C-alpha atoms as an extended CHARMM CRD file, in Angstrom:
* protein
*
        94  EXT
         1         1  UNK       CA             29.4160000000       32.9670000000       48.8840000000  PROA      1               0.0000000000
         2         2  UNK       CA             28.6430000000       35.9900000000       46.7590000000  PROA      2               0.0000000000
         3         3  UNK       CA             24.9590000000       36.4280000000       45.9980000000  PROA      3               0.0000000000
         4         4  UNK       CA             24.9910000000       39.4250000000       43.6300000000  PROA      4               0.0000000000
         5         5  UNK       CA             27.0360000000       40.3920000000       40.6150000000  PROA      5               0.0000000000
         6         6  UNK       CA             27.4150000000       43.9550000000       41.9070000000  PROA      6               0.0000000000
         7         7  UNK       CA             29.2680000000       42.5710000000       44.9210000000  PROA      7               0.0000000000
         8         8  UNK       CA             31.6040000000       40.6100000000       42.6340000000  PROA      8               0.0000000000
         9         9  UNK       CA             32.4730000000       43.7250000000       40.6310000000  PROA      9               0.0000000000
        10        10  UNK       CA             33.9230000000       45.3870000000       43.7260000000  PROA      10              0.0000000000
        11        11  UNK       CA             36.4200000000       42.5800000000       44.3030000000  PROA      11              0.0000000000
        12        12  UNK       CA             40.0010000000       42.6350000000       43.0590000000  PROA      12              0.0000000000
        13        13  UNK       CA             41.3830000000       39.4230000000       41.5380000000  PROA      13              0.0000000000
        14        14  UNK       CA             44.8370000000       38.3120000000       42.6940000000  PROA      14              0.0000000000
        15        15  UNK       CA             46.7950000000       35.3280000000       41.3850000000  PROA      15              0.0000000000
        16        16  UNK       CA             48.4350000000       33.5800000000       44.3480000000  PROA      16              0.0000000000
        17        17  UNK       CA             50.8680000000       31.7410000000       42.0380000000  PROA      17              0.0000000000
        18        18  UNK       CA             52.8580000000       34.9080000000       41.3360000000  PROA      18              0.0000000000
        19        19  UNK       CA             51.1210000000       37.5860000000       43.4380000000  PROA      19              0.0000000000
        20        20  UNK       CA             49.9810000000       39.4610000000       40.3260000000  PROA      20              0.0000000000
        21        21  UNK       CA             47.0270000000       41.8310000000       40.7220000000  PROA      21              0.0000000000
        22        22  UNK       CA             44.8830000000       41.2490000000       37.6500000000  PROA      22              0.0000000000
        23        23  UNK       CA             42.2310000000       43.8970000000       38.2560000000  PROA      23              0.0000000000
        24        24  UNK       CA             38.5620000000       43.9040000000       39.1430000000  PROA      24              0.0000000000
        25        25  UNK       CA             35.8200000000       41.5520000000       37.9690000000  PROA      25              0.0000000000
        26        26  UNK       CA             34.1640000000       42.9810000000       34.8810000000  PROA      26              0.0000000000
        27        27  UNK       CA             31.9110000000       40.1780000000       33.6930000000  PROA      27              0.0000000000
        28        28  UNK       CA             30.7280000000       36.6680000000       34.5110000000  PROA      28              0.0000000000
        29        29  UNK       CA             30.2680000000       33.8210000000       32.0470000000  PROA      29              0.0000000000
        30        30  UNK       CA             27.1370000000       31.8320000000       32.8460000000  PROA      30              0.0000000000
        31        31  UNK       CA             25.7460000000       28.7100000000       31.2360000000  PROA      31              0.0000000000
        32        32  UNK       CA             22.0860000000       29.6450000000       30.8860000000  PROA      32              0.0000000000
        33        33  UNK       CA             20.2240000000       26.3020000000       30.7070000000  PROA      33              0.0000000000
        34        34  UNK       CA             21.9820000000       24.8710000000       33.7640000000  PROA      34              0.0000000000
        35        35  UNK       CA             22.3530000000       28.1610000000       35.6130000000  PROA      35              0.0000000000
        36        36  UNK       CA             25.9970000000       27.4440000000       36.3860000000  PROA      36              0.0000000000
        37        37  UNK       CA             28.8720000000       29.9190000000       36.4200000000  PROA      37              0.0000000000
        38        38  UNK       CA             31.6780000000       28.9750000000       34.0120000000  PROA      38              0.0000000000
        39        39  UNK       CA             34.1610000000       31.7200000000       34.8450000000  PROA      39              0.0000000000
        40        40  UNK       CA             34.8360000000       35.3920000000       35.4390000000  PROA      40              0.0000000000
        41        41  UNK       CA             36.3490000000       38.0280000000       33.1760000000  PROA      41              0.0000000000
        42        42  UNK       CA             38.7230000000       40.7150000000       34.3770000000  PROA      42              0.0000000000
        43        43  UNK       CA             38.9840000000       43.5920000000       31.9320000000  PROA      43              0.0000000000
        44        44  UNK       CA             42.5030000000       44.4510000000       30.8460000000  PROA      44              0.0000000000
        45        45  UNK       CA             44.3990000000       47.4770000000       32.1230000000  PROA      45              0.0000000000
        46        46  UNK       CA             43.8130000000       50.9120000000       30.6010000000  PROA      46              0.0000000000
        47        47  UNK       CA             46.3660000000       52.0690000000       28.0670000000  PROA      47              0.0000000000
        48        48  UNK       CA             47.7420000000       55.6030000000       28.3950000000  PROA      48              0.0000000000
        49        49  UNK       CA             45.1540000000       57.0330000000       30.7570000000  PROA      49              0.0000000000
        50        50  UNK       CA             42.3280000000       55.2150000000       28.9550000000  PROA      50              0.0000000000
        51        51  UNK       CA             42.7590000000       57.1610000000       25.7270000000  PROA      51              0.0000000000
        52        52  UNK       CA             43.8370000000       54.1460000000       23.6880000000  PROA      52              0.0000000000
        53        53  UNK       CA             41.4000000000       51.6000000000       25.0390000000  PROA      53              0.0000000000
        54        54  UNK       CA             42.2910000000       48.6600000000       27.2290000000  PROA      54              0.0000000000
        55        55  UNK       CA             44.6730000000       45.7360000000       27.1680000000  PROA      55              0.0000000000
        56        56  UNK       CA             43.5500000000       42.1620000000       26.7220000000  PROA      56              0.0000000000
        57        57  UNK       CA             40.9230000000       40.7630000000       29.0680000000  PROA      57              0.0000000000
        58        58  UNK       CA             41.7140000000       37.8980000000       31.4540000000  PROA      58              0.0000000000
        59        59  UNK       CA             39.4040000000       34.8710000000       31.5770000000  PROA      59              0.0000000000
        60        60  UNK       CA             39.4670000000       32.8950000000       34.8270000000  PROA      60              0.0000000000
        61        61  UNK       CA             37.6310000000       29.5500000000       34.8660000000  PROA      61              0.0000000000
        62        62  UNK       CA             35.4500000000       29.0380000000       37.9280000000  PROA      62              0.0000000000
        63        63  UNK       CA             37.4880000000       26.0250000000       39.0790000000  PROA      63              0.0000000000
        64        64  UNK       CA             40.6100000000       28.2460000000       39.3450000000  PROA      64              0.0000000000
        65        65  UNK       CA             39.0080000000       30.4160000000       42.0150000000  PROA      65              0.0000000000
        66        66  UNK       CA             40.4240000000       29.4740000000       45.4010000000  PROA      66              0.0000000000
        67        67  UNK       CA             38.8340000000       31.8940000000       47.8760000000  PROA      67              0.0000000000
        68        68  UNK       CA             36.4370000000       34.8290000000       48.0990000000  PROA      68              0.0000000000
        69        69  UNK       CA             37.4340000000       37.4880000000       50.6110000000  PROA      69              0.0000000000
        70        70  UNK       CA             35.7050000000       40.6770000000       51.6720000000  PROA      70              0.0000000000
        71        71  UNK       CA             37.4020000000       42.6910000000       48.9400000000  PROA      71              0.0000000000
        72        72  UNK       CA             39.5180000000       40.2020000000       46.9320000000  PROA      72              0.0000000000
        73        73  UNK       CA             39.2180000000       36.9710000000       44.9880000000  PROA      73              0.0000000000
        74        74  UNK       CA             42.2050000000       34.6290000000       45.0750000000  PROA      74              0.0000000000
        75        75  UNK       CA             42.9400000000       32.3640000000       42.1200000000  PROA      75              0.0000000000
        76        76  UNK       CA             45.5640000000       29.6380000000       42.2070000000  PROA      76              0.0000000000
        77        77  UNK       CA             46.2820000000       28.7300000000       38.6010000000  PROA      77              0.0000000000
        78        78  UNK       CA             47.7200000000       30.4990000000       35.6030000000  PROA      78              0.0000000000
        79        79  UNK       CA             45.1060000000       32.5120000000       33.7560000000  PROA      79              0.0000000000
        80        80  UNK       CA             44.5570000000       32.8140000000       30.0380000000  PROA      80              0.0000000000
        81        81  UNK       CA             43.8800000000       35.8870000000       28.0100000000  PROA      81              0.0000000000
        82        82  UNK       CA             40.4060000000       36.1260000000       26.5630000000  PROA      82              0.0000000000
        83        83  UNK       CA             40.0370000000       35.5030000000       22.8380000000  PROA      83              0.0000000000
        84        84  UNK       CA             39.5170000000       38.5090000000       20.6150000000  PROA      84              0.0000000000
        85        85  UNK       CA             42.5790000000       40.6090000000       21.3990000000  PROA      85              0.0000000000
        86        86  UNK       CA             40.8750000000       43.0400000000       23.7490000000  PROA      86              0.0000000000
        87        87  UNK       CA             37.7250000000       43.4830000000       21.6960000000  PROA      87              0.0000000000
        88        88  UNK       CA             34.5190000000       43.1320000000       23.5910000000  PROA      88              0.0000000000
        89        89  UNK       CA             32.1230000000       41.0000000000       21.6340000000  PROA      89              0.0000000000
        90        90  UNK       CA             28.5950000000       40.1540000000       22.5960000000  PROA      90              0.0000000000
        91        91  UNK       CA             28.1340000000       36.4170000000       22.4560000000  PROA      91              0.0000000000
        92        92  UNK       CA             25.0170000000       34.7990000000       21.2130000000  PROA      92              0.0000000000
        93        93  UNK       CA             23.7830000000       32.0290000000       23.4180000000  PROA      93              0.0000000000
        94        94  UNK       CA             22.3800000000       29.1290000000       21.4850000000  PROA      94              0.0000000000
């Protein structure tokens, strides 16, 4: 199992349903009081060499993650795009 977030960020996420390469882990959603991981976020692809921002982010629930490899993470279910249309918002934890 992965013990540090920096190790997760180096892993590429691949959907085994269709073989699509989603990108690299950009963020992790954690439930603070319980200390449990809810999912991972893969930032969307760069648009036109990064000049026009990024595409929509992908949110992958933790239960969709099938395997951790040395350099990849395999997911086995369809993913959903993160709410907010590509904007990165800081969430307040209450």
